[in-house]
Backbone as JSON Lines, residues from 0, in Angstrom:
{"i":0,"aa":"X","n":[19.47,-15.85,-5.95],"ca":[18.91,-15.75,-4.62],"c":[17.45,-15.29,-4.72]}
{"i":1,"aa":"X","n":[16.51,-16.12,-3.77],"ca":[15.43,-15.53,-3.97],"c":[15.08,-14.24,-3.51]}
{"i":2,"aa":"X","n":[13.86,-13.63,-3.6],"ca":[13.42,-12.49,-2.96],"c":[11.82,-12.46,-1.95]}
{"i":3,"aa":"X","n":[12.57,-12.71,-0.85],"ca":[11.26,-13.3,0.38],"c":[11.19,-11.88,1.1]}
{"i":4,"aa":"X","n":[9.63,-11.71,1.25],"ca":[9.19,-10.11,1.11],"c":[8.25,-10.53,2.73]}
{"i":5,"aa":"X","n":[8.89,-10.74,4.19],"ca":[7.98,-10.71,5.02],"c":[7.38,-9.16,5.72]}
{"i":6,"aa":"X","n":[5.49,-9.63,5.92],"ca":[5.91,-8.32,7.06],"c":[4.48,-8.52,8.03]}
{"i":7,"aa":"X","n":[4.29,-7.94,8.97],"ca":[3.2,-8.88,9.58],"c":[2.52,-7.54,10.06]}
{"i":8,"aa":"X","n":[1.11,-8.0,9.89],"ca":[0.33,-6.96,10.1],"c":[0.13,-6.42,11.79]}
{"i":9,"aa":"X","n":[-0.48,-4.99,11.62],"ca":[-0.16,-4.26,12.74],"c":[-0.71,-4.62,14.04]}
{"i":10,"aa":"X","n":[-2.1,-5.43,13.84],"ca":[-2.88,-5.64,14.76],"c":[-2.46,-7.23,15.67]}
{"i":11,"aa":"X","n":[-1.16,-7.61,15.04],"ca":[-1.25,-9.3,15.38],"c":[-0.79,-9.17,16.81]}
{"i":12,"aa":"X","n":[-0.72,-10.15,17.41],"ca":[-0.39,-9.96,19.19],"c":[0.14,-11.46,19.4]}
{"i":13,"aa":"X","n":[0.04,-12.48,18.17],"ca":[0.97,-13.9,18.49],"c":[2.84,-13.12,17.78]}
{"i":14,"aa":"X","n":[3.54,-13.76,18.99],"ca":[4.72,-13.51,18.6],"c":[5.19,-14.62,17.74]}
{"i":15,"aa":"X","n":[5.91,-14.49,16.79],"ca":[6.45,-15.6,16.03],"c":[8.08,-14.9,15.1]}
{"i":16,"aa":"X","n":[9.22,-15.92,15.43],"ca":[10.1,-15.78,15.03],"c":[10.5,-15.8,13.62]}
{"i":17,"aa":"X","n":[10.12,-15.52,12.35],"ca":[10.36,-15.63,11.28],"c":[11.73,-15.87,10.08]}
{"i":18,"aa":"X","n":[12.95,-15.69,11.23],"ca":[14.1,-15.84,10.13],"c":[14.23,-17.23,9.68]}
{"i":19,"aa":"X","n":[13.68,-18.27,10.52],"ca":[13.75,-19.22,9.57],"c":[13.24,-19.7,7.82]}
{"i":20,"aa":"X","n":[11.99,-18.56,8.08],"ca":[11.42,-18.52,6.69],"c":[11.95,-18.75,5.36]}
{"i":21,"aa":"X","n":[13.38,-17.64,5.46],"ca":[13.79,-17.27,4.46],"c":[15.24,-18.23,3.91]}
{"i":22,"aa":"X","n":[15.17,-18.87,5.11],"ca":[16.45,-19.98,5.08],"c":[15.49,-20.99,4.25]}
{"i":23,"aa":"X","n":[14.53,-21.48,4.47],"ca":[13.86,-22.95,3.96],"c":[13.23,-22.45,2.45]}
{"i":24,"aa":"X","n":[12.65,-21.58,2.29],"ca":[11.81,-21.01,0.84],"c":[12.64,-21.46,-0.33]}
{"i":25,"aa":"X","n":[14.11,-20.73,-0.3],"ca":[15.32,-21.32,-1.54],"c":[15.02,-22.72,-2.05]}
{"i":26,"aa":"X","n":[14.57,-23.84,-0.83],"ca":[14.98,-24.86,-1.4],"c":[13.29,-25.54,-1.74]}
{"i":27,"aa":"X","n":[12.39,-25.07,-1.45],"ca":[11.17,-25.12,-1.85],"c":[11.24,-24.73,-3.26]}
{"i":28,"aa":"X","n":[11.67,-23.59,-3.66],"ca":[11.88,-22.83,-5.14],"c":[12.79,-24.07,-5.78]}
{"i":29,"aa":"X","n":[13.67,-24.61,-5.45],"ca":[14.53,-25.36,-6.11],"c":[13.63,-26.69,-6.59]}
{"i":30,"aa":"X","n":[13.04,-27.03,-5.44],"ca":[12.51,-28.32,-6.01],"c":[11.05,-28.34,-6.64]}
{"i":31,"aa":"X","n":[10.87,-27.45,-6.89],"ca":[10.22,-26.93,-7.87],"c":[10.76,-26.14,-8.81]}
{"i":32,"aa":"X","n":[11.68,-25.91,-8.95],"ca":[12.46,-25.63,-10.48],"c":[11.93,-24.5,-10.51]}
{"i":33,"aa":"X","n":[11.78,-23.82,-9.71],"ca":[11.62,-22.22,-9.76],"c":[13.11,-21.37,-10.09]}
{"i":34,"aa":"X","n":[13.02,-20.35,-10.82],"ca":[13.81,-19.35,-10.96],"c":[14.38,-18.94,-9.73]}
{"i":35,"aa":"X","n":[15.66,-19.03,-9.18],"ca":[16.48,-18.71,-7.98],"c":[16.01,-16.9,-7.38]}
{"i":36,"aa":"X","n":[15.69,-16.06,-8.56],"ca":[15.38,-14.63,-8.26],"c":[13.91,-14.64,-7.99]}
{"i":37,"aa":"X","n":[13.18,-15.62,-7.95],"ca":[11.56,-15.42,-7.69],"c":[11.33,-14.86,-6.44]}
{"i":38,"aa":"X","n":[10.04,-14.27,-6.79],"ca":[9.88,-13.3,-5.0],"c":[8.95,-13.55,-4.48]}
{"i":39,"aa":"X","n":[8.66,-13.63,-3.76],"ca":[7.47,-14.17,-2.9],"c":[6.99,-12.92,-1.26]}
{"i":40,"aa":"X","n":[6.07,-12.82,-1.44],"ca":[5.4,-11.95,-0.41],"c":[4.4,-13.06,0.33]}
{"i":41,"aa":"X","n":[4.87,-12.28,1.96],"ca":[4.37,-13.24,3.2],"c":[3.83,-12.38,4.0]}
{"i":42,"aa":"X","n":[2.63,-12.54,4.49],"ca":[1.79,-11.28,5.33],"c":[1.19,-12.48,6.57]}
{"i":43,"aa":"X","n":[1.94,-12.45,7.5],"ca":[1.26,-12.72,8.95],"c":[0.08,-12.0,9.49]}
{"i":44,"aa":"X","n":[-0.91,-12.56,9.8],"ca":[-1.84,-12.07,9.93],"c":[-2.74,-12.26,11.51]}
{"i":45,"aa":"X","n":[-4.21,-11.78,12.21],"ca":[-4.7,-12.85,12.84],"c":[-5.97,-13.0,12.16]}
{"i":46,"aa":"X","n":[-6.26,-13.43,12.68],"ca":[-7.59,-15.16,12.25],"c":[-8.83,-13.4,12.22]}
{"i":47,"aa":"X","n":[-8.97,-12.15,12.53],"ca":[-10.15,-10.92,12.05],"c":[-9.56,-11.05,10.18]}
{"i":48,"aa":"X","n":[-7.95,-10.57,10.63],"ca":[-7.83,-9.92,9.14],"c":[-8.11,-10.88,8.16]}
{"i":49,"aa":"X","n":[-7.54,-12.19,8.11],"ca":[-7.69,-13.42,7.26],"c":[-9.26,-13.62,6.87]}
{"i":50,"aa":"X","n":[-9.99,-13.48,8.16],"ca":[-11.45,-13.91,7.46],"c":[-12.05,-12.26,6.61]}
{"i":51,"aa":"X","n":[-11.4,-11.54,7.04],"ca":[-11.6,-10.05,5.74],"c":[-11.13,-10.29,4.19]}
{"i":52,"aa":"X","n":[-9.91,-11.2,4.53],"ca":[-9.4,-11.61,3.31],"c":[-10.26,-12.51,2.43]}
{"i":53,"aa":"X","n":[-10.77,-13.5,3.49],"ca":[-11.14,-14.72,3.09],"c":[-12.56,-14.38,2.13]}
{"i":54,"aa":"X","n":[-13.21,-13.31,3.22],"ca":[-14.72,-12.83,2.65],"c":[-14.29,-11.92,0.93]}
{"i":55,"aa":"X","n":[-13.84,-11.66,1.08],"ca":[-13.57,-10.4,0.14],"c":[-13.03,-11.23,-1.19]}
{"i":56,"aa":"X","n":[-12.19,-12.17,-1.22],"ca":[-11.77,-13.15,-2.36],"c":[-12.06,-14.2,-2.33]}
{"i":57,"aa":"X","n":[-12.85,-14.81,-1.77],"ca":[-13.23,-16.16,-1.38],"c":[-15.36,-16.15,-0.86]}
{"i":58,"aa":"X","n":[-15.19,-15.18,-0.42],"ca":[-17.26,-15.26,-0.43],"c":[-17.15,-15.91,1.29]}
{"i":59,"aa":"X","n":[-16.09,-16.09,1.8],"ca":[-16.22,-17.35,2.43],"c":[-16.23,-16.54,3.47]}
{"i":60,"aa":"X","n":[-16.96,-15.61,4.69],"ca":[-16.7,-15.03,6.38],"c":[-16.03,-15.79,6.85]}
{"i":61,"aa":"X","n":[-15.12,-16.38,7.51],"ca":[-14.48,-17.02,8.22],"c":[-13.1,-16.59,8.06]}
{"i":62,"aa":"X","n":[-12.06,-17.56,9.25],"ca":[-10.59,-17.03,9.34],"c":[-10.58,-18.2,8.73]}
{"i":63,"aa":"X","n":[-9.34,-18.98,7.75],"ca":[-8.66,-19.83,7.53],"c":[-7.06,-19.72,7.6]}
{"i":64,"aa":"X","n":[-6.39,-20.44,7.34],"ca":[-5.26,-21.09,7.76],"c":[-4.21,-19.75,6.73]}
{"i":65,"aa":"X","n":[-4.18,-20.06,5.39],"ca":[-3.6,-19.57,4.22],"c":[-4.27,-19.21,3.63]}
{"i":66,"aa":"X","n":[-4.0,-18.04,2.93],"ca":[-4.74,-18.03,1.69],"c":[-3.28,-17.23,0.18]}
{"i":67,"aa":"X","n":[-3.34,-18.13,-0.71],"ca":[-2.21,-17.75,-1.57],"c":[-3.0,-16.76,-3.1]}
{"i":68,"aa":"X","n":[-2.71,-15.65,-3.04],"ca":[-3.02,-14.97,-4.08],"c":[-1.78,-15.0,-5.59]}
{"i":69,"aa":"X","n":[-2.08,-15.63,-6.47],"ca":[-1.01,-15.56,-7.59],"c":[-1.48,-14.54,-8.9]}
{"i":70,"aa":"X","n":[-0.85,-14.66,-9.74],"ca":[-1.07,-13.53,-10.78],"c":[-1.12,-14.46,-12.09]}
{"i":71,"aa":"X","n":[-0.9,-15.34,-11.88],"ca":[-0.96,-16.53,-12.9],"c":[-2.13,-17.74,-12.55]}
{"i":72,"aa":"X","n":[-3.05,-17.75,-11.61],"ca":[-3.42,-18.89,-11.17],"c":[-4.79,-18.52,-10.45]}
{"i":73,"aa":"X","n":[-6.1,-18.83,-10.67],"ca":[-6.86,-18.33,-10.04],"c":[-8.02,-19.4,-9.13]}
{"i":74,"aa":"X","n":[-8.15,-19.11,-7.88],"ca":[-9.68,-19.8,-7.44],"c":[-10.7,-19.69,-7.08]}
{"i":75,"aa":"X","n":[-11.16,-20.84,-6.62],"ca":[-12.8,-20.57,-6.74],"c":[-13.45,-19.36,-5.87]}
{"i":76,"aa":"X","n":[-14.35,-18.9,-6.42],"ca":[-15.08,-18.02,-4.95],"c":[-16.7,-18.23,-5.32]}
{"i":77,"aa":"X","n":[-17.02,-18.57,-4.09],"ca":[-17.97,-19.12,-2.86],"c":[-18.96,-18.49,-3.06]}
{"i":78,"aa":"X","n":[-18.37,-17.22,-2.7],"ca":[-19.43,-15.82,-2.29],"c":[-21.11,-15.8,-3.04]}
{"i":79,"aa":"X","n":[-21.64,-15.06,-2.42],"ca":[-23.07,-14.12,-3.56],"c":[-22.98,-12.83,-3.77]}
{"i":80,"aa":"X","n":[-21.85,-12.11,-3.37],"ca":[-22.05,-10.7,-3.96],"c":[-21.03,-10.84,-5.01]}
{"i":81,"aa":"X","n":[-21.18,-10.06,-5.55],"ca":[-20.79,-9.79,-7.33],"c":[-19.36,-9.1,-6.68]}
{"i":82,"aa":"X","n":[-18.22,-10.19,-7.09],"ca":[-16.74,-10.22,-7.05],"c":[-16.32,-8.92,-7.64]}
{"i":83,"aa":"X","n":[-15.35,-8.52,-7.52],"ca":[-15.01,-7.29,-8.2],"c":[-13.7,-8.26,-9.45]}
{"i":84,"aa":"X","n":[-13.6,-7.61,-10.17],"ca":[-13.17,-8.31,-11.43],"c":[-11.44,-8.7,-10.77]}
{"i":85,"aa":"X","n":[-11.03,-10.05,-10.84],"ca":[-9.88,-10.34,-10.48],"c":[-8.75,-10.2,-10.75]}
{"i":86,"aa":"X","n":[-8.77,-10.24,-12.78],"ca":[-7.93,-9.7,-13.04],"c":[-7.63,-8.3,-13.44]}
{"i":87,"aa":"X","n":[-7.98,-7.17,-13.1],"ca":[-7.79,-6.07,-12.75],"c":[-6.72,-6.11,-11.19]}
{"i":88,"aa":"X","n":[-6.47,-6.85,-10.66],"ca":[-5.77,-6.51,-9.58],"c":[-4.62,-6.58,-10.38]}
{"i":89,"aa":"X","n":[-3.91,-5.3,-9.6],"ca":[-2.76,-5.17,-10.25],"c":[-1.25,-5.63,-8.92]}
{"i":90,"aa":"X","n":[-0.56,-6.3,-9.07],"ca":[0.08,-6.65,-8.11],"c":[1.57,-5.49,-7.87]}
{"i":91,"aa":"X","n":[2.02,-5.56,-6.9],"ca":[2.94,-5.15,-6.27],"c":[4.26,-4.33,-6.87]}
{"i":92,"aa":"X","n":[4.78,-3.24,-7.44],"ca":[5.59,-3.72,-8.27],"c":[6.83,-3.29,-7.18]}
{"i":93,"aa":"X","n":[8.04,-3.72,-7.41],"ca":[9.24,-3.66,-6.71],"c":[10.41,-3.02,-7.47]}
{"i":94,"aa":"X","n":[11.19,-2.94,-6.28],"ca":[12.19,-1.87,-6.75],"c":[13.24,-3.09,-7.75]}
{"i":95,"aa":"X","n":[13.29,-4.25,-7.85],"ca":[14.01,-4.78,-8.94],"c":[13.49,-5.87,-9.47]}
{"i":96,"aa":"X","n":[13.14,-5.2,-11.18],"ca":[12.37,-5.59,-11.84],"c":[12.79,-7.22,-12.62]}
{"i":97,"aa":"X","n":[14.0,-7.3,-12.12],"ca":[14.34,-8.76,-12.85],"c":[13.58,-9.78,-12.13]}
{"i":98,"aa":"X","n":[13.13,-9.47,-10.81],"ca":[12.78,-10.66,-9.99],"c":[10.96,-10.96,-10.45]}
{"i":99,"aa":"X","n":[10.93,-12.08,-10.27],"ca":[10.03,-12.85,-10.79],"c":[8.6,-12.92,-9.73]}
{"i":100,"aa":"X","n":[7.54,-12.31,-9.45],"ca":[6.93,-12.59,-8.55],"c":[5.95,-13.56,-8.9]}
{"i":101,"aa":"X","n":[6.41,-14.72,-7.81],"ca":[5.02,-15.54,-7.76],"c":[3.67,-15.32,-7.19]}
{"i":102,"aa":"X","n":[3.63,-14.67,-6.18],"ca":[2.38,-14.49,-5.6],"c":[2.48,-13.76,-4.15]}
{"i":103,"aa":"X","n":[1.46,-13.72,-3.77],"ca":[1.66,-13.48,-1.95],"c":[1.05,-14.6,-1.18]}
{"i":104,"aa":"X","n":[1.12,-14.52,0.0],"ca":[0.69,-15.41,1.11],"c":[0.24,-14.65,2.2]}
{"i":105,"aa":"X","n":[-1.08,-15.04,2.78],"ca":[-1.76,-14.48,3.62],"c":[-1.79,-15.55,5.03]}
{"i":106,"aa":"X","n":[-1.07,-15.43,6.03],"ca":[-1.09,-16.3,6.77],"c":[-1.42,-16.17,8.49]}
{"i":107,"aa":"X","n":[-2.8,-16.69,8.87],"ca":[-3.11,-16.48,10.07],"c":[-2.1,-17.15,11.35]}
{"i":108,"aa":"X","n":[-1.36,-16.76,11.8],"ca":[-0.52,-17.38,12.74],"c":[-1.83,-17.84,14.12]}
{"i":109,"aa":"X","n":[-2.73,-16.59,14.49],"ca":[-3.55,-17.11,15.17],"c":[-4.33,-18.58,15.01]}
{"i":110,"aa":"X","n":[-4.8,-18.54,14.0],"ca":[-5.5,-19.43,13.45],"c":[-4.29,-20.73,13.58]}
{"i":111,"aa":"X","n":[-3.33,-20.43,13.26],"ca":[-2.42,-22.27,12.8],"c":[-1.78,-22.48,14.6]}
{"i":112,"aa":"X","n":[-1.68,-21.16,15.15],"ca":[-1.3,-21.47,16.78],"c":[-2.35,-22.36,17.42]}
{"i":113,"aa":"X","n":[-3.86,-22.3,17.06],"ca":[-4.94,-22.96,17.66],"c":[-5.09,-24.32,17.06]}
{"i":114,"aa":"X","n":[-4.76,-24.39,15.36],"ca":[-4.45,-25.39,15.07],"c":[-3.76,-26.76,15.58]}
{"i":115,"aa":"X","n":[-2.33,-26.08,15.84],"ca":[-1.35,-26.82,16.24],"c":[-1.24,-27.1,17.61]}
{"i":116,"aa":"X","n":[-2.11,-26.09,18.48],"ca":[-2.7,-27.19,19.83],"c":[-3.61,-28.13,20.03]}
{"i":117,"aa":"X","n":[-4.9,-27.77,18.99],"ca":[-5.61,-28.67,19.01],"c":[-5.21,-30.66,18.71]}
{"i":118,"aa":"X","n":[-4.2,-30.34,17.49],"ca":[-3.36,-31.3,16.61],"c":[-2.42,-31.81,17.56]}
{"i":119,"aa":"X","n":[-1.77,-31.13,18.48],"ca":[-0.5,-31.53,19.77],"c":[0.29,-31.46,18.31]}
{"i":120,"aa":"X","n":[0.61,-30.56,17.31],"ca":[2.05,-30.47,16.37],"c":[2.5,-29.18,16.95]}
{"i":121,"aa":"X","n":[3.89,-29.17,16.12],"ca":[4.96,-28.06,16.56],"c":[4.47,-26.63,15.42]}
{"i":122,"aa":"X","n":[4.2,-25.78,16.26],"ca":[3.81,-24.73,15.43],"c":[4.24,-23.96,14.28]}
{"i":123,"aa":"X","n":[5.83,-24.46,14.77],"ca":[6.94,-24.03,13.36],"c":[6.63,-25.08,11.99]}
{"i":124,"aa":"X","n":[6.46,-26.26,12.67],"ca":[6.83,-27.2,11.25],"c":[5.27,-26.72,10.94]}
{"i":125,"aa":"X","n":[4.19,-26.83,11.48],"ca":[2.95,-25.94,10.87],"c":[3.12,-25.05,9.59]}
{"i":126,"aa":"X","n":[3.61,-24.11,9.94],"ca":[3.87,-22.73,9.42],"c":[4.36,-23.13,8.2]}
{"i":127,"aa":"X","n":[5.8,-23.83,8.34],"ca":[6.68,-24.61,7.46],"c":[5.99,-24.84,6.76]}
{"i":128,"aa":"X","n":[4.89,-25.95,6.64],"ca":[4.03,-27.09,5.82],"c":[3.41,-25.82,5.27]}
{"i":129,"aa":"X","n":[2.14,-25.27,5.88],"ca":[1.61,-24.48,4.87],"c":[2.23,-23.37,4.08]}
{"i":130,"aa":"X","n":[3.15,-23.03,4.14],"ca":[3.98,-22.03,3.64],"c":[4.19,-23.2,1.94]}
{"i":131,"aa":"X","n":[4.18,-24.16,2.03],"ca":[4.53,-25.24,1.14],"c":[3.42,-25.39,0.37]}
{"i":132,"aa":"X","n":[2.37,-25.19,0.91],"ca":[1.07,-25.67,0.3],"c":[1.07,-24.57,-0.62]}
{"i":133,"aa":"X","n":[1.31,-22.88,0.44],"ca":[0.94,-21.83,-0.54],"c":[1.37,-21.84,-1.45]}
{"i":134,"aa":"X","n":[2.54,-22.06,-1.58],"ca":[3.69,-22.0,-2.41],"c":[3.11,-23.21,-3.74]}
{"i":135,"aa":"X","n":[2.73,-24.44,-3.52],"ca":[2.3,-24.68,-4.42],"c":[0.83,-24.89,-4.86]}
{"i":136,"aa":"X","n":[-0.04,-23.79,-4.52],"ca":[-0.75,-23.37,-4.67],"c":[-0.73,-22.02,-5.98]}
{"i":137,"aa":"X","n":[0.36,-21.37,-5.62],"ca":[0.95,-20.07,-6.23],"c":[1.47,-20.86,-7.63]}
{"i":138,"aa":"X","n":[1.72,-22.04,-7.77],"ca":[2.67,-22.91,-8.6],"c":[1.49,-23.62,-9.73]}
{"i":139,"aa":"X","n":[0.23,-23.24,-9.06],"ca":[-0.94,-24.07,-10.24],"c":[-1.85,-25.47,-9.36]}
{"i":140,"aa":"X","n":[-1.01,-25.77,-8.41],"ca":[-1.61,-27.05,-7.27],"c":[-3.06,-26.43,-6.98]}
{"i":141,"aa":"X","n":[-3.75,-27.48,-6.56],"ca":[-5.06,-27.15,-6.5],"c":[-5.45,-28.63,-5.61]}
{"i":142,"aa":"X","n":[-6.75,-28.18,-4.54],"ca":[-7.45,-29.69,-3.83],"c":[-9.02,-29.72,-4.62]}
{"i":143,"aa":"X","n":[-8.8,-29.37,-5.27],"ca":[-10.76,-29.13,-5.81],"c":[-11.4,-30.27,-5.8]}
{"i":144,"aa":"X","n":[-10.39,-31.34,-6.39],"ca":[-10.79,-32.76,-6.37],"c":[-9.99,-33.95,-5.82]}
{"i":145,"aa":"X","n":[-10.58,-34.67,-5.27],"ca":[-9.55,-36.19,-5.09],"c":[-8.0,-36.24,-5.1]}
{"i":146,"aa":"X","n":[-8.22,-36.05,-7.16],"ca":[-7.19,-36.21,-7.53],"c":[-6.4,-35.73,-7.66]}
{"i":147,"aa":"X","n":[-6.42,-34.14,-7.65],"ca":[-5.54,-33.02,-7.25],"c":[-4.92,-32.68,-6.01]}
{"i":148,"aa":"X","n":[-6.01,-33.24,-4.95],"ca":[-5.44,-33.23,-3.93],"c":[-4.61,-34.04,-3.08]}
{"i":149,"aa":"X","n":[-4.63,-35.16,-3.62],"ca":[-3.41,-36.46,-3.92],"c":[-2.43,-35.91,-4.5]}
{"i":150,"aa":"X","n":[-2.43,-35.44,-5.14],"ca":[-1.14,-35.18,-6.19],"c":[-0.56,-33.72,-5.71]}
{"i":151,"aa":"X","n":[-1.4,-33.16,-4.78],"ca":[-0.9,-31.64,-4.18],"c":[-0.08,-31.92,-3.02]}
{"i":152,"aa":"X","n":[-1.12,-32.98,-2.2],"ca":[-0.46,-33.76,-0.36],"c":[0.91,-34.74,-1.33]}
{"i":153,"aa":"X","n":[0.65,-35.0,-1.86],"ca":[1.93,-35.9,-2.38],"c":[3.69,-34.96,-2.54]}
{"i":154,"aa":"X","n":[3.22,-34.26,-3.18],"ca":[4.02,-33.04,-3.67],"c":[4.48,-32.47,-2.38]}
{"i":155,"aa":"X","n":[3.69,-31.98,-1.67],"ca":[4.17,-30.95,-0.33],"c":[4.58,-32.21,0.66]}
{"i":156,"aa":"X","n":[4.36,-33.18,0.89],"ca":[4.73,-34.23,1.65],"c":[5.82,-34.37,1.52]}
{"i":157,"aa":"X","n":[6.54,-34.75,0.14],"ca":[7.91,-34.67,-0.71],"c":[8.7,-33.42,-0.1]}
{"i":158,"aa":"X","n":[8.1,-32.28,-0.4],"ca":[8.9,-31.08,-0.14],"c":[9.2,-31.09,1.22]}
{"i":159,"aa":"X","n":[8.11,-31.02,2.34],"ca":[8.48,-31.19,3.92],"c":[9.5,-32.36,4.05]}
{"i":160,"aa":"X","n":[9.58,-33.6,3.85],"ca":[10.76,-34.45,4.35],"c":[11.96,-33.86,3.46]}
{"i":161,"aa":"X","n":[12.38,-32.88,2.08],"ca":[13.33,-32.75,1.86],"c":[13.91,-31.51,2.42]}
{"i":162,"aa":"X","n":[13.45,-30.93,3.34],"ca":[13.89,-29.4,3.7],"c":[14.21,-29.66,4.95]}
């Protein structure tokens, strides 16, 4: 069984139902041949805290959608001030050490609620999809180029029609 770690920060004011989360993630892990005990951390956010996130590991001021932090996998940053060293972050540790952590997820619900009106989509399957992206993002996926990002939309495209 996996280990899905939600919790949503204090300041958010979009309501959003989350138990579906933890029902769909298992089979994301599966089809990706992930370890059944992998853990994954999910932080709901709004579109202030995300662009704090975004600036601070990314260079980038702005809110975005996701942002997936892994311990195995690193990206680009933007920025001009002098990054603080990345791998020195030391991640999370938990009360049971067999489980496998892939990463966390930083996710603006504000930000994908404005999304998904602008788009006329359903805000859940939203959530759904990028939760997929993070996830294989956390997994080594990458859009940097063309061809990665073909082969990333290909992948999560796959995963959304099988869940």
């Amino acid at each position: 069984m996996s280990n899905i770690n939600i919790h949503f920060d204090t300041n958010l004011t979009i309501n959003f139902n989350s138990k579906d989360v933890p029902r769909y993630i298992p089979s994301i892990f599966k089809i990706l041949n992930l370890d059944p005990s992998t853990q994954i951390n999910i932080l709901f956010v709004d579109n202030n805290k995300i662009a704090e996130l975004n600036s601070e590991f990314r260079g980038i001021l702005e809110p975005t959608d996701i942002l997936s932090f892994s311990p195995d996998f690193s990206g680009t940053y933007y920025g001009t001030k002098k990054l603080k060293k990345l791998n020195n972050i030391e991640f999370p540790k938990h009360s049971n050490n067999n489980k496998i952590l892939i990463g966390d997820l930083a996710i603006s619900l504000e930000y994908i609620k404005n999304q998904s009106e602008n788009k006329k989509i359903i805000f859940d399957n939203e959530i759904k999809k990028l939760i997929i992206h993070g996830i294989l993002h956390l997994n080594g996926y990458d859009h940097e180029n063309i061809k990665d990002e073909k082969k990333m939309t290909e992948k999560q495209n796959y995963i959304l029609n099988q869940i």
